[in-house]
Amino acid sequence: MKTPIDSGLIAEANQQASADLQADYDYLGALLSRRGVDIDVVTERARQFVVAVPSWGTGTGGTRFARFPGPGEPRNIFEKLEDCAVIQQLVRCTPRVSPHFPWDRVDDFSELRQHADALGLGFDAVNSNTFQDQPGQPLSYKYGSLSHTDPAVRDQAVAHNLECIEWGQILGAQALTVWVGDGSNFPGQSHFQRQLERYLESTRAIYDALPDAWQMFLEHKMFEPAFYSTVIQDWGTSVLCATELGEKARCLVDLGHHAPNVNIEMIVSRLIQFHKLAGFHFNDSKYGDDDLDSGSIHPYQQFLVFNELVDAEHRGQTGFSPAYMLDQSHNVTDPIESLMNSAEEVQRSYVKALLVDREALYTHQDGNDAMLATNTLKAAFNLDVSPILARARVLEGGAAQPIDVYRASGYRAEVDKRRPSSGQSGSGIV
Amino acid sequence: MKTPIDSGLIAEANQQASADLQADYDYLGALLSRRGVDIDVVTERARQFVVAVPSWGTGTGGTRFARFPGPGEPRNIFEKLEDCAVIQQLVRCTPRVSPHFPWDRVDDFSELRQHADALGLGFDAVNSNTFQDQPGQPLSYKYGSLSHTDPAVRDQAVAHNLECIEWGQILGAQALTVWVGDGSNFPGQSHFQRQLERYLESTRAIYDALPDAWQMFLEHKMFEPAFYSTVIQDWGTSVLCATELGEKARCLVDLGHHAPNVNIEMIVSRLIQFHKLAGFHFNDSKYGDDDLDSGSIHPYQQFLVFNELVDAEHRGQTGFSPAYMLDQSHNVTDPIESLMNSAEEVQRSYVKALLVDREALYTHQDGNDAMLATNTLKAAFNLDVSPILARARVLEGGAAQPIDVYRASGYRAEVDKRRPSSGQSGSGIV
Amino acid sequence: MKTPIDSGLIAEANQQASADLQADYDYLGALLSRRGVDIDVVTERARQFVVAVPSWGTGTGGTRFARFPGPGEPRNIFEKLEDCAVIQQLVRCTPRVSPHFPWDRVDDFSELRQHADALGLGFDAVNSNTFQDQPGQPLSYKYGSLSHTDPAVRDQAVAHNLECIEWGQILGAQALTVWVGDGSNFPGQSHFQRQLERYLESTRAIYDALPDAWQMFLEHKMFEPAFYSTVIQDWGTSVLCATELGEKARCLVDLGHHAPNVNIEMIVSRLIQFHKLAGFHFNDSKYGDDDLDSGSIHPYQQFLVFNELVDAEHRGQTGFSPAYMLDQSHNVTDPIESLMNSAEEVQRSYVKALLVDREALYTHQDGNDAMLATNTLKAAFNLDVSPILARARVLEGGAAQPIDVYRASGYRAEVDKRRPSSGQSGSGIV
Amino acid sequence: MKTPIDSGLIAEANQQASADLQADYDYLGALLSRRGVDIDVVTERARQFVVAVPSWGTGTGGTRFARFPGPGEPRNIFEKLEDCAVIQQLVRCTPRVSPHFPWDRVDDFSELRQHADALGLGFDAVNSNTFQDQPGQPLSYKYGSLSHTDPAVRDQAVAHNLECIEWGQILGAQALTVWVGDGSNFPGQSHFQRQLERYLESTRAIYDALPDAWQMFLEHKMFEPAFYSTVIQDWGTSVLCATELGEKARCLVDLGHHAPNVNIEMIVSRLIQFHKLAGFHFNDSKYGDDDLDSGSIHPYQQFLVFNELVDAEHRGQTGFSPAYMLDQSHNVTDPIESLMNSAEEVQRSYVKALLVDREALYTHQDGNDAMLATNTLKAAFNLDVSPILARARVLEGGAAQPIDVYRASGYRAEVDKRRPSSGQSGSGIV
């Protein structure tokens, strides 16, 4: 397996940190032991935790106002995979990459899969793109794609999704994520009901083409790029459409796609309850779909989301198997650093949620003891679980301190030399 | 029929206004005629428009900080009906009153119905109340009602809903509106899924007791009185629950119960499309569930809601028969004036929506002509339809200028004399 | 004067509409006369109303996801002016264009001014741009401009503002609008206080270079392109900075730059009261800084803003002379149509605000008669003032129905032939 | 000094916890030592931390829908003080109580002060109340108080504030907090500018009566009880008014009084920078002014607020001396438990903010290293500082585990016996 970062560098850094790490881990183990928790069991579950990395996240993102590229940006899916391999080598919980088509289209997908294999990477859900016009594309998506008033445009958009499935099968993926920019900018521009009927007709055609083991992830979003209405505007429309389509259609939750103040963890619970949770696009935001690094703004909210997820696991909720993926726009950081840091932050929320004393929580809930119930969550959230995360990484062959090692490796400067800027995007903008 | 306001006063005021009103109506008729619209057909539909009045709206509302009562507040359902009769006498589109129990509980509901009949009033959807504790109530709703962890509390809440149905049958109502304050104030306080399962079990018991012609209206609300989570927090949960319960369960839309920025008219369209729109609690708001007078803040939004409703009528959408009701808190106005004014504002939105050139709109929508599509809506919204509203009222025996006549009547001063303040609420606070 | 649209076409269209227009105007005149208002006085004020057009608004806008260009987009400031001349020829209330540098930079600004003169156009406030990197720019604005931690970057940004003033002087402008993208994406990234101190130091240098008659407009914005904090995040910071700088610094209100639910008309009142209102960037929005067409989403809010403005005029508020400018992104419409329509919608709000019976309003306010006070505003808002707007345009030589005439003229198809797409932006994205 | 809780109980509980606490403290000390921090210095500062308790917070709060009282509610200021003494005895960082008039009015304020002295309590900022009508009050505040259109009402409201100062002087307070419910519910109801002018005139009269050492705290709020506009709607208006009034007037920040998504820590920074930060009303919220327990929803935001406060201390910002107070509504918890827990949560944020490596942070800020800057904050936030908080309490004579000891003491059951329910409020509703 090719490993972009010198493994000696990792080993050396881990060695230097090992005494402190051992002390921290031992202390945390003793503290958890008082609570009746075996730290090694938790560490084992942390090691099994996986969150996928978006191929487009390896490039610098931007806004409608500007994009400020960074050095050494990947110019194609092969270079993106190289960056993803760095991430996985150091954090060891991101073994899969989620590709975006046609950005990541290649002539030979078998070759691409072999390339990924050689880097120790697999492929997660494939993403179709009918929110942009590509050079040479016969019909424009300016006024919609899967829900366009013109059946020829809808057919073109459906066909693209079908080719995404085909490509994804070669890559070993098992899900198609469908997010469209369809909507309207002005009252009256679109007929809400007819637009959704057209969307359902188109997605039905895609759904019917899903291979047996595949799922279709419907991603809702409140606004942007459409500014008055969006065809799948919220989880309500999403769950109704997923129900219409059938068992293989589920609802994807992107943390930034909701109205202000909405209780997202409750939506997660509802989707779990009604067997329609597909999974997540993790990121964080303060205002809208800011696509900031996961957990950077509302870490407690991210923990509360994982509290629902771990609770469903704990209860053995039937049909529960959500997919986790990062979906961020890295405008002012090195994308590799942001993705490593975010993977750790998501994993941190997961581990903290594992530490919630669920039986105590249920007792307080049944007794309407709001104070002790909420303090039970805080008792887990307040713990510093960094030692578990570091230990899990080290045991898996990664770095105790991924960003330190990454910086020490000089990787960014090195790729900057051999990746002359294309000035092109195709990455970083979602 | 007893009419609280001297009908001579109305006739005289209408007479004085008649020349101007005729001129206004004639001009508007000519203008609409140019657009191919027969004004009299529109006026006829305006005459048939009905919106129910909430019994509790006749009292002065308040906030958690204070309530500042006004003079002559009604002290019981009989006095509330008297006020509602004033409203109906003057605006003529509010023939039904929606009662709230136990606030409007009486010993003899047949007598109450006769009393209403004598005033020319009927009864609309009945509302149960399990968000307050009543004197002598065995078990408290402090920690919930239909979704309470204690089955005895749930049973008590179910039983109250059953008695509401019973009383409503005597009164001639055909729907039960269920809104609960159940939720939680802190993360962890309630188990989201178990709480909703309990809610569904309780509402199933109520649903099963519905008489044949009845419907059950589920009312969702984002927050307040619970401040972290609410059992039916949005239309998504509402529509899932209504679907679980069956055909007679539908979703009620209160305009103030949504997250900031949410596109409410789109939710209305979705509920229509999926045959689950129960109807409305009309009011307006700038910040939260402000319960301000309908159309006072966002008149264009209210028009856009009616654009969806009239469009569904126009397309002959199957199963479409929404119930309209005002639900406001009148903190700084005379409740009778606010209710009259609001009924007119709701009717105004309806009439404007009738004037949308739907075939032109469809053409622009199909052609993705956003500019002409949105201007087609504005061409209707910008019209001053006051002459149609006044004409409809006058033809029905009401007042061209309801507030002027009401003030001239001295009704408020008169009831103030014979209704010594109880210092009690039981009205005005929702 | 060069007029891009055949004036015969306008005359003919106006002639065809004249009978209906006269009837509408006469009726409205009679109605207003009953209210003691002379319609011709109102029309005269409508004729004097002016709102500037943004040069960049003539191109198709986009989002971070995509831009879908339209046909015949202007490729430089000369072609933008040509489009602006079409707008002014038809609506006659947009005689000035607001340029954006360096997008609109030319070698010879005197020639540019003459070119504009020949089209009957002048120049409004000039806009500097330090939120993008330009090709060949020595230092990047990736991490800020006027508030950058590096003094060399701040100097570069200041120098650009100084050249904008210089160029603006040649063009006859009298104000500099300063909006920066400076801020941060993560907690801790920027030191709030030090960042603002640097901003104040930089703007002080610009302020000191303002010519005598000039003003400096500070534009605040809550978020985007920065997603955690913005250096001038709201009107509070804006007014404090404008006060620090001096009398010539004032606060610009963009309708889309506020937090959800904020009462914008109240901010306008506060800025008037404290003598710090610079003027407006008009647009509309449902979610964030959507930059939709003015009045397309919240027409009543736009009216309420003008209610404050007309009230200040009415009271003879000292130092009151706000600048009006459109600032929109036209993603799905023909930009010329959107700008014409929006100019009319802004003018519509102004005219309706003129029709508010202010003395009656004051009486109801003093008497705490909330019902009649708010109905006094509605009595003006509900009027269809289209006849006044059409009359004002016709009297000024414009078109009664601007969009109809524009479409009939074939202008867009004609310029599409002679403006081969550059694929470049430099317009439409703000 | 009278201590409501048996001190033996505290000592015993602390003794039982002492081994674990020592181990936890030692480990944290070692960890901090690696970071160059002396834990005992931090503990010392934690011991000096003070947050005031609101007298009204000792009662059960409610909403406009209902209030569900708990057992043993205090019926007057003497009983409230008794509850506050429990809080202070156990948590040892709440030595002062903030009274609310006329709720806490007594005949003999000297006696009240002695009563407090005997309990080891002092008095913090006094709060006036002109948002409710009191029995026997000559003029109503229904339409406003300090900004009422009627000068007689304004005079009454001013006089009440003056008596609050007088009473506060006897009690040893040094600040007056002025929050008013004045505003409007409908567009047009109030003239924004005139209303604020009246407010300024009234507050000027109060300001002029401030004793030498006193400050006046202006508290802004976006909405509620007024639902369209509020006289001091945001920090912008607040800071302008405080500037108008003079140096002794400053702006109080209540965490729940802002528009959705607003960056509150940035407002705190701005007020510090412009020398106008009065202090805080701490609480937390998810939707509006929910008045939930501090740190219960957005603990990271509370930390970021304290990051600004500690940074100002660190930099020796001139004139920086904010007042800290809890302001919560306890609807579903025992108020004593919520206040103890919240005091600890506020203290927790303070201590974490002390642990931020400020020099490293400045370096990353200056170098635009967003990743390491934000991780520097997280490195402090992620630490579990519970051992420092427990140690500080124990050293001060309080309880390591306050809620456990409180429950074990049986205090609530005991007072329930000797405080028969008054059914009255006067507490708990703000």
XYZ file of C-alpha atoms in Angstrom, chain C residues 4-380:
377
model
C -31.114 52.570 -27.372
C -34.831 51.854 -27.783
C -36.779 53.255 -30.706
C -38.766 56.086 -29.197
C -41.527 55.516 -31.695
C -42.090 52.115 -30.176
C -42.550 53.681 -26.769
C -44.899 56.340 -28.065
C -47.018 53.817 -29.876
C -47.316 51.540 -26.864
C -48.155 54.461 -24.604
C -50.761 55.609 -27.075
C -52.431 52.222 -27.078
C -52.554 52.210 -23.283
C -53.563 55.811 -22.897
C -57.338 55.446 -22.646
C -57.194 52.826 -19.906
C -54.425 54.655 -18.155
C -56.432 57.872 -18.188
C -59.468 56.129 -16.783
C -57.413 54.503 -14.055
C -55.705 57.749 -13.211
C -58.966 59.674 -13.110
C -60.551 57.177 -10.816
C -57.591 57.126 -8.477
C -57.556 60.909 -8.533
C -61.194 60.994 -7.494
C -60.615 58.497 -4.736
C -57.592 60.389 -3.403
C -59.523 63.608 -3.636
C -62.024 62.164 -1.172
C -59.061 61.693 1.171
C -57.968 65.271 0.600
C -55.038 64.345 -1.610
C -54.249 65.976 -4.953
C -53.071 63.163 -7.198
C -51.067 65.490 -9.436
C -48.952 66.597 -6.510
C -48.177 62.959 -5.786
C -47.390 62.276 -9.425
C -45.041 65.238 -9.425
C -43.139 63.773 -6.489
C -43.067 60.392 -8.159
C -41.440 62.060 -11.173
C -38.699 63.412 -8.943
C -37.947 60.082 -7.378
C -34.574 58.639 -8.287
C -32.932 55.315 -7.571
C -29.479 54.443 -8.905
C -28.715 51.310 -10.885
C -25.664 49.166 -10.094
C -23.430 48.619 -13.094
C -22.812 45.029 -12.042
C -26.515 44.349 -11.911
C -26.716 44.326 -15.699
C -24.997 40.957 -15.856
C -26.478 37.628 -14.795
C -25.632 36.779 -11.221
C -24.887 33.427 -9.709
C -24.140 31.475 -6.601
C -21.133 29.550 -5.367
C -22.709 26.546 -7.066
C -23.140 27.904 -10.553
C -23.777 30.866 -12.788
C -26.051 30.431 -15.776
C -25.315 33.329 -18.126
C -28.005 34.837 -20.270
C -27.721 36.029 -23.837
C -26.073 39.323 -24.750
C -24.422 40.008 -21.411
C -22.456 43.258 -21.246
C -18.721 42.639 -21.253
C -17.496 45.990 -20.012
C -18.667 49.233 -18.479
C -19.552 50.717 -21.855
C -21.946 47.901 -22.634
C -23.275 48.025 -19.085
C -24.036 51.713 -19.569
C -25.836 50.888 -22.780
C -28.106 48.524 -20.841
C -28.572 51.134 -18.116
C -29.614 53.594 -20.778
C -32.359 51.184 -21.842
C -33.560 51.014 -18.269
C -33.555 54.770 -17.834
C -35.192 55.362 -21.195
C -38.120 53.166 -20.214
C -38.599 53.811 -16.491
C -37.185 57.350 -16.153
C -36.296 57.178 -12.495
C -32.805 55.667 -12.834
C -30.630 58.452 -14.280
C -27.492 57.389 -12.422
C -25.267 54.342 -12.451
C -23.183 53.161 -9.533
C -19.824 51.788 -10.737
C -17.740 49.067 -9.117
C -13.959 49.085 -9.257
C -11.804 47.545 -10.556
C -14.560 45.823 -12.557
C -15.476 49.091 -14.277
C -11.984 50.497 -14.485
C -11.075 52.159 -17.763
C -7.969 53.924 -18.987
C -9.727 57.205 -19.598
C -12.443 58.111 -17.081
C -13.196 61.409 -18.811
C -14.085 59.498 -21.914
C -16.281 57.211 -19.817
C -18.087 60.190 -18.362
C -18.680 61.637 -21.807
C -19.965 58.291 -22.962
C -22.428 58.266 -20.076
C -23.416 61.875 -20.717
C -24.259 61.003 -24.276
C -26.605 58.319 -22.968
C -28.173 60.724 -20.510
C -26.621 58.960 -17.562
C -24.642 60.157 -14.568
C -22.703 58.364 -11.884
C -23.739 57.555 -8.353
C -21.650 56.314 -5.429
C -18.498 54.459 -6.440
C -17.818 51.051 -4.923
C -14.409 49.733 -4.047
C -13.682 46.025 -4.160
C -11.257 44.495 -1.741
C -13.110 41.227 -1.369
C -11.586 39.595 -4.442
C -8.091 39.139 -5.742
C -7.518 40.630 -9.172
C -5.038 39.164 -11.651
C -1.609 40.562 -10.960
C -2.555 41.941 -7.553
C 0.556 41.907 -5.339
C -1.050 40.883 -2.053
C -4.064 38.643 -1.440
C -7.261 39.564 0.382
C -7.825 35.950 1.402
C -7.470 36.907 5.065
C -8.910 40.411 4.905
C -8.257 43.802 3.406
C -8.812 47.013 5.381
C -8.539 45.035 8.625
C -5.828 42.573 7.576
C -3.188 41.782 10.169
C -0.476 42.708 7.665
C -0.086 46.498 7.266
C 1.066 46.046 3.678
C -2.259 44.479 2.735
C -4.124 47.235 4.538
C -2.092 49.827 2.652
C -2.922 48.167 -0.640
C -6.616 48.178 0.229
C -6.527 51.801 1.327
C -4.727 52.784 -1.868
C -7.428 51.098 -3.927
C -10.105 53.094 -2.115
C -8.168 56.260 -2.751
C -8.005 55.551 -6.472
C -11.745 54.864 -6.418
C -12.289 58.347 -5.008
C -10.035 59.803 -7.660
C -11.849 58.031 -10.462
C -15.213 58.856 -8.923
C -14.321 62.534 -8.905
C -13.706 62.457 -12.623
C -17.043 60.692 -13.075
C -18.900 63.247 -10.970
C -19.745 60.909 -8.129
C -19.979 62.219 -4.573
C -19.793 59.185 -2.392
C -17.676 56.125 -1.782
C -19.361 52.947 -0.642
C -17.092 50.713 1.393
C -18.084 47.131 1.860
C -15.464 44.593 2.799
C -15.579 40.833 3.071
C -13.270 40.934 6.099
C -14.184 38.705 8.972
C -13.480 35.178 10.100
C -14.778 31.668 9.584
C -13.874 30.173 12.949
C -13.990 31.201 16.593
C -10.573 32.504 17.515
C -9.415 33.086 13.944
C -9.514 36.872 14.382
C -9.224 39.077 17.415
C -12.448 41.038 17.198
C -11.242 44.222 18.823
C -7.863 44.417 17.161
C -9.465 43.670 13.808
C -11.892 46.535 14.213
C -9.126 48.848 15.399
C -7.227 48.070 12.210
C -10.364 48.651 10.165
C -10.850 52.031 11.805
C -7.258 53.006 11.166
C -7.621 52.126 7.487
C -10.965 53.801 7.011
C -9.615 56.860 8.784
C -6.976 57.149 6.056
C -9.687 56.911 3.402
C -11.983 59.293 5.221
C -9.254 61.886 5.435
C -8.892 61.800 1.655
C -12.563 62.455 0.933
C -13.175 65.575 -1.166
C -15.293 68.248 0.471
C -18.685 67.365 -0.901
C -18.172 63.633 -0.582
C -19.591 61.144 1.853
C -18.356 57.726 2.851
C -20.968 55.008 3.106
C -20.188 52.148 5.485
C -22.062 48.994 4.558
C -22.594 46.400 7.217
C -23.378 42.749 6.600
C -24.091 39.919 9.001
C -22.273 37.158 7.147
C -20.993 35.931 3.782
C -18.316 35.721 2.526
C -17.142 35.323 6.150
C -19.180 32.775 8.069
C -18.368 33.222 11.718
C -17.828 36.952 12.110
C -17.823 40.048 9.944
C -15.883 43.176 10.803
C -18.924 45.462 10.331
C -21.498 42.897 11.243
C -24.511 45.072 11.963
C -25.796 48.626 12.168
C -24.529 48.926 15.739
C -20.899 48.535 14.749
C -21.543 50.577 11.623
C -22.937 53.562 13.510
C -20.135 53.447 16.094
C -17.515 53.447 13.333
C -19.284 56.183 11.370
C -19.358 58.251 14.550
C -15.665 57.653 15.162
C -14.822 58.728 11.633
C -16.849 61.908 11.496
C -19.770 63.663 9.880
C -19.069 62.550 6.358
C -19.245 58.895 7.289
C -22.703 57.353 7.308
C -24.347 53.955 7.392
C -25.688 52.222 4.314
C -28.599 49.837 4.775
C -28.747 46.825 2.489
C -32.092 45.148 3.057
C -30.576 41.678 2.895
C -27.743 42.101 5.381
C -29.596 41.589 8.656
C -30.290 38.753 11.059
C -33.572 36.869 10.648
C -36.684 38.661 11.944
C -34.894 41.970 12.513
C -37.120 45.053 12.266
C -35.294 46.881 9.489
C -37.602 49.889 9.341
C -36.733 50.527 12.961
C -33.031 50.529 12.184
C -33.778 53.052 9.452
C -35.573 55.228 11.980
C -32.683 54.989 14.434
C -30.143 55.991 11.782
C -32.327 58.917 10.754
C -32.682 60.018 14.357
C -28.947 59.926 14.963
C -28.158 61.616 11.625
C -26.270 58.640 10.278
C -28.407 57.235 7.466
C -26.377 57.127 4.260
C -28.943 55.394 2.113
C -29.925 51.994 0.763
C -28.995 49.037 -1.283
C -32.450 47.836 -2.228
C -33.218 44.196 -2.847
C -35.332 41.544 -1.193
C -34.737 38.213 0.429
C -36.435 35.312 2.134
C -33.493 33.587 3.779
C -30.213 35.474 3.737
C -28.561 37.933 1.412
C -30.574 36.486 -1.453
C -30.329 39.697 -3.500
C -33.705 39.088 -5.086
C -35.662 41.804 -6.852
C -36.819 44.662 -4.640
C -40.237 44.121 -3.161
C -40.585 40.647 -4.603
C -40.863 38.870 -1.258
C -41.786 41.411 1.413
C -43.487 44.340 -0.306
C -45.076 45.541 2.929
C -41.703 45.708 4.654
C -40.371 47.832 1.807
C -43.370 50.113 2.217
C -42.700 50.382 5.948
C -39.124 51.409 5.229
C -40.400 54.168 2.960
C -42.928 55.116 5.587
C -39.973 56.039 7.788
C -38.273 57.908 4.967
C -41.310 59.918 3.964
C -42.040 60.632 7.601
C -38.563 62.091 8.041
C -39.138 64.250 4.959
C -42.510 65.267 6.314
C -41.032 66.302 9.642
C -38.150 68.104 7.982
C -35.609 65.986 9.830
C -32.282 67.801 9.706
C -29.507 66.323 7.634
C -31.818 63.858 5.949
C -30.784 63.082 2.358
C -30.477 59.343 1.792
C -29.109 57.825 -1.389
C -31.144 55.092 -3.045
C -29.564 52.331 -5.071
C -30.603 48.910 -6.289
C -28.291 46.040 -5.442
C -29.575 42.753 -6.744
C -28.357 39.511 -8.278
C -30.385 38.461 -11.312
C -29.918 34.738 -11.632
C -33.030 33.642 -13.494
C -34.349 36.785 -15.145
C -33.194 39.216 -17.800
C -31.240 41.747 -15.714
C -32.708 44.698 -17.596
C -36.224 43.518 -16.834
C -35.436 42.939 -13.184
C -33.852 46.354 -12.789
C -36.746 48.125 -14.480
C -39.297 46.198 -12.466
C -37.412 46.778 -9.231
C -37.021 50.495 -9.819
C -40.782 50.628 -10.238
C -41.364 48.579 -7.096
C -39.174 50.885 -5.026
C -40.954 53.879 -6.498
C -44.267 52.174 -5.722
C -43.355 51.927 -2.048
C -42.341 55.560 -2.035
C -45.614 56.701 -3.591
C -47.699 54.600 -1.233
C -45.800 56.060 1.703
C -46.609 59.526 0.387
C -50.294 58.610 0.630
C -50.211 57.828 4.342
C -52.393 60.288 6.223
C -49.642 61.395 8.596
C -51.655 63.710 10.770
C -54.262 61.030 11.343
C -51.466 58.580 12.052
C -49.926 60.889 14.650
C -53.295 61.293 16.314
C -53.799 57.551 16.579
C -50.232 57.100 17.824
C -50.675 59.744 20.491
C -53.970 58.140 21.523
C -52.513 54.603 21.542
C -55.149 53.528 19.078
C -53.152 50.662 17.603
C -56.000 49.505 15.394
C -56.618 52.777 13.601
C -52.903 53.571 13.465
C -52.027 50.372 11.662
C -55.084 50.661 9.457
C -53.929 54.133 8.481
C -50.813 52.571 7.025
C -52.826 49.845 5.350
C -55.185 52.412 3.868
C -52.216 53.701 1.887
